[in-house]
Tab-separated table of C-alpha atoms in Angstrom:
chain	number	residue	atom	x	y	z
K	834	UNK	CA	10.459	13.799	22.956
K	835	UNK	CA	7.408	11.659	21.984
K	836	UNK	CA	5.241	11.565	24.876
K	837	UNK	CA	2.465	8.854	25.513
K	838	UNK	CA	-1.146	10.041	26.028
K	839	UNK	CA	-3.339	7.991	28.086
K	840	UNK	CA	-7.192	8.170	27.963
K	841	UNK	CA	-9.147	8.546	31.232
K	842	UNK	CA	-12.648	8.293	30.108
K	843	UNK	CA	-14.138	4.981	28.564
K	844	UNK	CA	-15.788	6.263	25.255
K	845	UNK	CA	-15.612	4.340	21.948
K	846	UNK	CA	-15.690	6.094	18.563
K	847	UNK	CA	-14.382	5.310	15.024
K	848	UNK	CA	-11.648	2.581	14.859
K	849	UNK	CA	-11.285	1.557	18.506
K	850	UNK	CA	-7.762	0.259	19.197
K	851	UNK	CA	-7.715	-1.962	22.216
K	852	UNK	CA	-4.585	-3.459	23.749
K	853	UNK	CA	-4.075	-6.077	20.881
K	854	UNK	CA	-6.091	-5.091	17.721
K	855	UNK	CA	-8.218	-2.473	16.194
K	856	UNK	CA	-11.396	-3.813	17.794
K	857	UNK	CA	-14.080	-2.134	16.142
K	858	UNK	CA	-15.154	0.260	13.356
K	859	UNK	CA	-16.931	3.422	14.519
K	860	UNK	CA	-18.330	6.776	13.522
K	861	UNK	CA	-16.025	9.604	14.899
K	862	UNK	CA	-12.298	9.635	15.489
K	863	UNK	CA	-10.671	10.976	18.571
K	864	UNK	CA	-7.343	11.315	16.773
K	865	UNK	CA	-5.807	11.528	13.341
K	866	UNK	CA	-2.845	9.696	11.831
K	867	UNK	CA	0.068	9.522	11.822
K	868	UNK	CA	-0.122	8.062	15.396
K	869	UNK	CA	1.308	5.298	17.497
K	870	UNK	CA	-0.803	3.052	19.729
K	871	UNK	CA	0.512	0.514	22.351
K	872	UNK	CA	-1.259	-1.474	25.089
K	873	UNK	CA	-0.771	-0.235	28.483
K	874	UNK	CA	-2.732	-2.998	30.471
K	875	UNK	CA	-2.901	-6.605	29.949
K	876	UNK	CA	-1.386	-6.964	26.521
K	877	UNK	CA	1.779	-5.234	26.379
K	878	UNK	CA	4.699	-4.676	24.002
K	879	UNK	CA	3.021	-4.451	20.578
K	880	UNK	CA	2.977	-1.212	18.868
K	881	UNK	CA	0.667	-0.225	16.131
K	882	UNK	CA	1.159	2.663	13.435
K	883	UNK	CA	-1.723	4.317	12.095
K	884	UNK	CA	-0.394	6.109	9.114
K	885	UNK	CA	-3.589	8.158	8.170
K	886	UNK	CA	-7.313	8.742	9.021
K	887	UNK	CA	-9.208	8.948	12.059
K	888	UNK	CA	-8.929	6.493	14.991
K	889	UNK	CA	-9.859	6.092	18.634
K	890	UNK	CA	-7.731	4.876	21.155
K	891	UNK	CA	-9.137	2.531	23.836
K	892	UNK	CA	-8.752	3.231	27.419
K	893	UNK	CA	-6.370	0.210	27.786
K	894	UNK	CA	-3.769	1.883	25.492
K	895	UNK	CA	-1.187	4.726	25.559
K	896	UNK	CA	-0.872	6.506	22.113
K	897	UNK	CA	1.342	9.135	20.396
K	898	UNK	CA	0.197	11.835	18.113
K	899	UNK	CA	3.077	14.575	18.371
K	900	UNK	CA	6.538	13.414	17.027
K	901	UNK	CA	8.219	16.630	17.291
K	902	UNK	CA	9.715	17.046	14.086
K	903	UNK	CA	10.910	13.479	13.916
K	904	UNK	CA	9.864	11.091	11.047
K	905	UNK	CA	6.681	9.241	12.433
K	906	UNK	CA	7.515	5.717	11.003
K	907	UNK	CA	11.031	6.132	12.370
K	908	UNK	CA	9.626	6.584	15.840
K	909	UNK	CA	7.362	3.246	15.379
K	910	UNK	CA	10.502	1.319	14.655
K	911	UNK	CA	12.217	3.108	17.503
K	912	UNK	CA	9.739	2.129	20.019
K	913	UNK	CA	9.437	-1.484	18.536
K	914	UNK	CA	13.216	-1.720	19.184
K	915	UNK	CA	12.989	-0.379	22.821
K	916	UNK	CA	10.718	-3.176	23.793
K	917	UNK	CA	8.161	-1.876	26.166
K	918	UNK	CA	7.838	-5.133	28.184
K	919	UNK	CA	10.835	-3.889	30.081
K	920	UNK	CA	8.394	-0.964	31.635
K	921	UNK	CA	5.669	-3.484	32.826
K	922	UNK	CA	4.605	-3.440	36.354
K	923	UNK	CA	2.011	-5.123	38.430
K	924	UNK	CA	1.897	-8.905	39.238
K	925	UNK	CA	-1.648	-9.526	38.324
K	926	UNK	CA	-2.384	-7.682	35.280
K	927	UNK	CA	0.728	-6.370	33.630
K	928	UNK	CA	0.519	-2.500	33.310
K	929	UNK	CA	2.924	-0.080	31.276
K	930	UNK	CA	4.431	2.630	33.353
K	931	UNK	CA	4.651	5.541	30.901
K	932	UNK	CA	6.532	7.564	33.345
K	933	UNK	CA	9.613	5.216	33.083
K	934	UNK	CA	9.094	4.654	29.336
K	935	UNK	CA	9.348	8.751	29.207
K	936	UNK	CA	12.704	8.766	30.960
K	937	UNK	CA	14.359	5.850	28.976
K	938	UNK	CA	17.234	7.272	26.827
K	939	UNK	CA	17.654	6.511	23.298
K	940	UNK	CA	20.073	7.716	20.387
K	941	UNK	CA	18.109	9.338	17.433
K	942	UNK	CA	19.624	10.543	14.071
K	943	UNK	CA	19.719	14.334	13.846
K	944	UNK	CA	18.330	14.492	10.257
K	945	UNK	CA	14.831	13.226	9.031
K	946	UNK	CA	16.506	12.158	5.967
K	947	UNK	CA	18.569	9.530	7.847
K	948	UNK	CA	15.283	8.768	9.914
K	949	UNK	CA	13.246	8.228	6.714
K	950	UNK	CA	16.164	6.110	5.234
K	951	UNK	CA	16.016	3.833	8.281
K	952	UNK	CA	12.170	3.620	8.185
K	953	UNK	CA	12.047	2.664	4.447
K	954	UNK	CA	14.520	0.049	4.770
K	955	UNK	CA	12.586	-1.599	7.661
K	956	UNK	CA	9.527	-1.104	5.770
K	957	UNK	CA	10.894	-3.282	2.872
K	958	UNK	CA	11.962	-5.933	5.446
K	959	UNK	CA	8.519	-5.789	6.944
K	960	UNK	CA	6.625	-6.109	3.329
K	961	UNK	CA	9.020	-9.229	2.627
K	962	UNK	CA	8.067	-10.781	5.903
K	963	UNK	CA	4.461	-10.247	5.091
K	964	UNK	CA	4.612	-11.522	1.580
K	965	UNK	CA	6.511	-14.692	2.867
K	966	UNK	CA	3.939	-15.104	5.670
K	967	UNK	CA	1.081	-15.112	2.859
K	968	UNK	CA	2.974	-17.667	0.887
K	969	UNK	CA	3.212	-19.929	4.025
K	970	UNK	CA	-0.240	-19.582	4.823
K	971	UNK	CA	-1.037	-20.445	1.203
K	972	UNK	CA	1.103	-23.496	1.353
K	973	UNK	CA	-0.419	-24.627	4.918
K	974	UNK	CA	-3.869	-24.476	3.253
K	975	UNK	CA	-2.569	-26.423	0.131
K	976	UNK	CA	-1.083	-28.911	2.434
K	977	UNK	CA	-4.517	-29.191	4.285
K	978	UNK	CA	-6.414	-29.868	1.179
K	979	UNK	CA	-4.040	-32.448	-0.093
K	980	UNK	CA	-4.169	-34.325	3.174
K	981	UNK	CA	-8.005	-34.171	2.926
K	982	UNK	CA	-7.712	-35.745	-0.475
K	983	UNK	CA	-4.838	-38.428	0.040
K	984	UNK	CA	-6.163	-39.747	3.414
K	985	UNK	CA	-9.804	-41.195	3.859
K	986	UNK	CA	-12.254	-38.833	5.271
K	987	UNK	CA	-14.551	-39.736	8.402
K	988	UNK	CA	-17.065	-42.622	7.380
K	989	UNK	CA	-14.953	-43.431	4.129
K	990	UNK	CA	-12.231	-46.296	3.816
K	991	UNK	CA	-10.507	-44.972	0.613
K	992	UNK	CA	-8.777	-41.708	-0.245
K	993	UNK	CA	-10.410	-39.374	-2.962
K	994	UNK	CA	-7.166	-38.980	-4.838
K	995	UNK	CA	-4.524	-41.594	-5.327
K	996	UNK	CA	-1.194	-41.410	-7.508
K	997	UNK	CA	-1.428	-42.571	-11.115
K	998	UNK	CA	0.880	-45.583	-10.353
K	999	UNK	CA	-1.502	-46.613	-7.633
K	1000	UNK	CA	-4.913	-46.156	-9.334
K	1001	UNK	CA	-6.568	-49.813	-9.728
K	1002	UNK	CA	-4.418	-51.518	-7.098
K	1003	UNK	CA	-5.600	-52.953	-3.960
K	1004	UNK	CA	-7.798	-50.982	-1.612
K	1005	UNK	CA	-6.622	-49.629	1.808
K	1006	UNK	CA	-7.244	-51.838	4.618
K	1007	UNK	CA	-8.863	-50.588	7.802
K	1008	UNK	CA	-6.689	-51.054	11.002
K	1009	UNK	CA	-6.945	-49.691	14.772
K	1010	UNK	CA	-4.161	-46.762	15.133
K	1011	UNK	CA	-2.841	-48.896	18.121
K	1012	UNK	CA	-1.556	-51.330	15.531
K	1013	UNK	CA	-0.289	-48.921	12.928
K	1014	UNK	CA	2.627	-47.913	15.157
K	1015	UNK	CA	3.811	-48.906	18.773
K	1016	UNK	CA	2.990	-46.701	21.568
K	1017	UNK	CA	6.143	-46.209	23.548
K	1018	UNK	CA	4.519	-44.030	26.408
K	1019	UNK	CA	5.405	-46.483	29.199
K	1020	UNK	CA	9.155	-45.934	28.373
K	1021	UNK	CA	9.074	-42.188	28.979
K	1022	UNK	CA	11.347	-41.185	31.975
K	1023	UNK	CA	10.340	-38.118	34.237
K	1024	UNK	CA	13.082	-35.433	34.373
K	1025	UNK	CA	12.651	-32.527	36.695
K	1026	UNK	CA	14.298	-29.194	35.857
K	1027	UNK	CA	16.621	-29.197	38.751
K	1028	UNK	CA	18.234	-32.645	37.780
K	1029	UNK	CA	18.663	-32.132	33.974
K	1030	UNK	CA	22.218	-32.014	32.688
K	1031	UNK	CA	22.455	-29.344	29.725
K	1032	UNK	CA	23.423	-31.053	26.710
K	1033	UNK	CA	22.362	-31.111	22.884
K	1034	UNK	CA	19.470	-33.629	22.816
K	1035	UNK	CA	16.093	-31.935	22.512
K	1036	UNK	CA	13.787	-32.457	25.439
K	1037	UNK	CA	10.121	-32.383	24.698
K	1038	UNK	CA	6.931	-30.998	26.466
K	1039	UNK	CA	3.528	-30.278	25.587
K	1040	UNK	CA	4.626	-26.948	23.604
K	1041	UNK	CA	7.331	-28.821	21.661
K	1042	UNK	CA	11.042	-28.611	22.547
K	1043	UNK	CA	11.422	-27.123	26.140
K	1044	UNK	CA	15.210	-27.776	26.909
K	1045	UNK	CA	18.133	-29.394	25.631
K	1046	UNK	CA	19.841	-32.315	28.016
K	1047	UNK	CA	22.510	-34.778	28.158
K	1048	UNK	CA	21.771	-38.387	27.249
K	1049	UNK	CA	18.744	-39.767	25.598
K	1050	UNK	CA	16.098	-42.584	26.121
K	1051	UNK	CA	15.140	-43.095	22.383
K	1052	UNK	CA	17.556	-43.523	19.600
K	1053	UNK	CA	15.233	-43.909	16.449
K	1054	UNK	CA	12.851	-41.784	14.280
K	1055	UNK	CA	9.756	-40.851	16.480
K	1056	UNK	CA	6.436	-39.378	16.376
K	1057	UNK	CA	5.817	-37.310	19.567
K	1058	UNK	CA	2.067	-36.694	20.425
K	1059	UNK	CA	0.720	-34.442	23.333
K	1060	UNK	CA	-1.407	-36.218	25.974
K	1061	UNK	CA	-2.144	-33.252	28.009
K	1062	UNK	CA	-2.631	-29.225	27.693
K	1063	UNK	CA	-2.213	-28.523	24.014
K	1064	UNK	CA	-3.796	-31.447	22.515
K	1065	UNK	CA	-3.830	-32.272	18.835
K	1066	UNK	CA	0.015	-31.276	18.168
K	1067	UNK	CA	2.297	-33.636	16.971
K	1068	UNK	CA	5.889	-33.610	15.523
K	1069	UNK	CA	8.421	-35.793	14.287
K	1070	UNK	CA	11.967	-36.181	15.744
K	1071	UNK	CA	14.919	-37.842	14.096
K	1072	UNK	CA	17.007	-39.769	16.773
K	1073	UNK	CA	18.184	-39.364	19.056
K	1074	UNK	CA	15.584	-37.605	21.491
K	1075	UNK	CA	14.421	-37.219	24.974
K	1076	UNK	CA	10.612	-36.838	25.312
K	1077	UNK	CA	9.653	-35.164	28.543
K	1078	UNK	CA	7.019	-36.425	30.808
K	1079	UNK	CA	5.223	-33.959	33.050
K	1080	UNK	CA	1.568	-33.684	34.007
K	1081	UNK	CA	1.980	-29.908	33.907
K	1082	UNK	CA	2.785	-29.893	30.346
């Protein structure tokens, strides 16, 4: 079928594909697209498709250059659907066992026409996702710019932009954050995973919602702030909610 190759010597030429990204632009390629590259050590699971041009797989990758008559882009999506994390071994640094990957059985359309049709369909979906992603990033940048204009900057007491109906009205007052809102930190209740009862109330940790439990300790709109680990993140939660208290989060 489509066998993975593995580089044994550490050399760097042309576009050097590491386990997670094309890491550098170099002069001479080791292989020519179309080809597939995936991480074999450390960062596993992501598959990259090189449509054309020279490239040089890094020594932490496995790669495919021979597709045995199958449509290359279809093979790329097939490999994505398989999920190579299932073949990971090693407790320290995860490593992809290519022998296990080679033995994995998968159904494949007999004609390249059907393979191409599937690849074209998934290409269209991928293009839509990328387009929406760019829109989301543009909206995030727009929102960030608005916040910089609608809130006073450090060292300033007035915003640079106000809505027309508020221009010329009273200025903003300066207050400590501690009196802008009430801090409910002392009302949090620790709840270890072993004592939680499954329910539909969101249970919050530093990374956001980490579980859903029965019962709650707050029944109102809340602003949750991280105190440890992932500092700076915040989220708004409509009642009811059950914030998590854990020094490990």
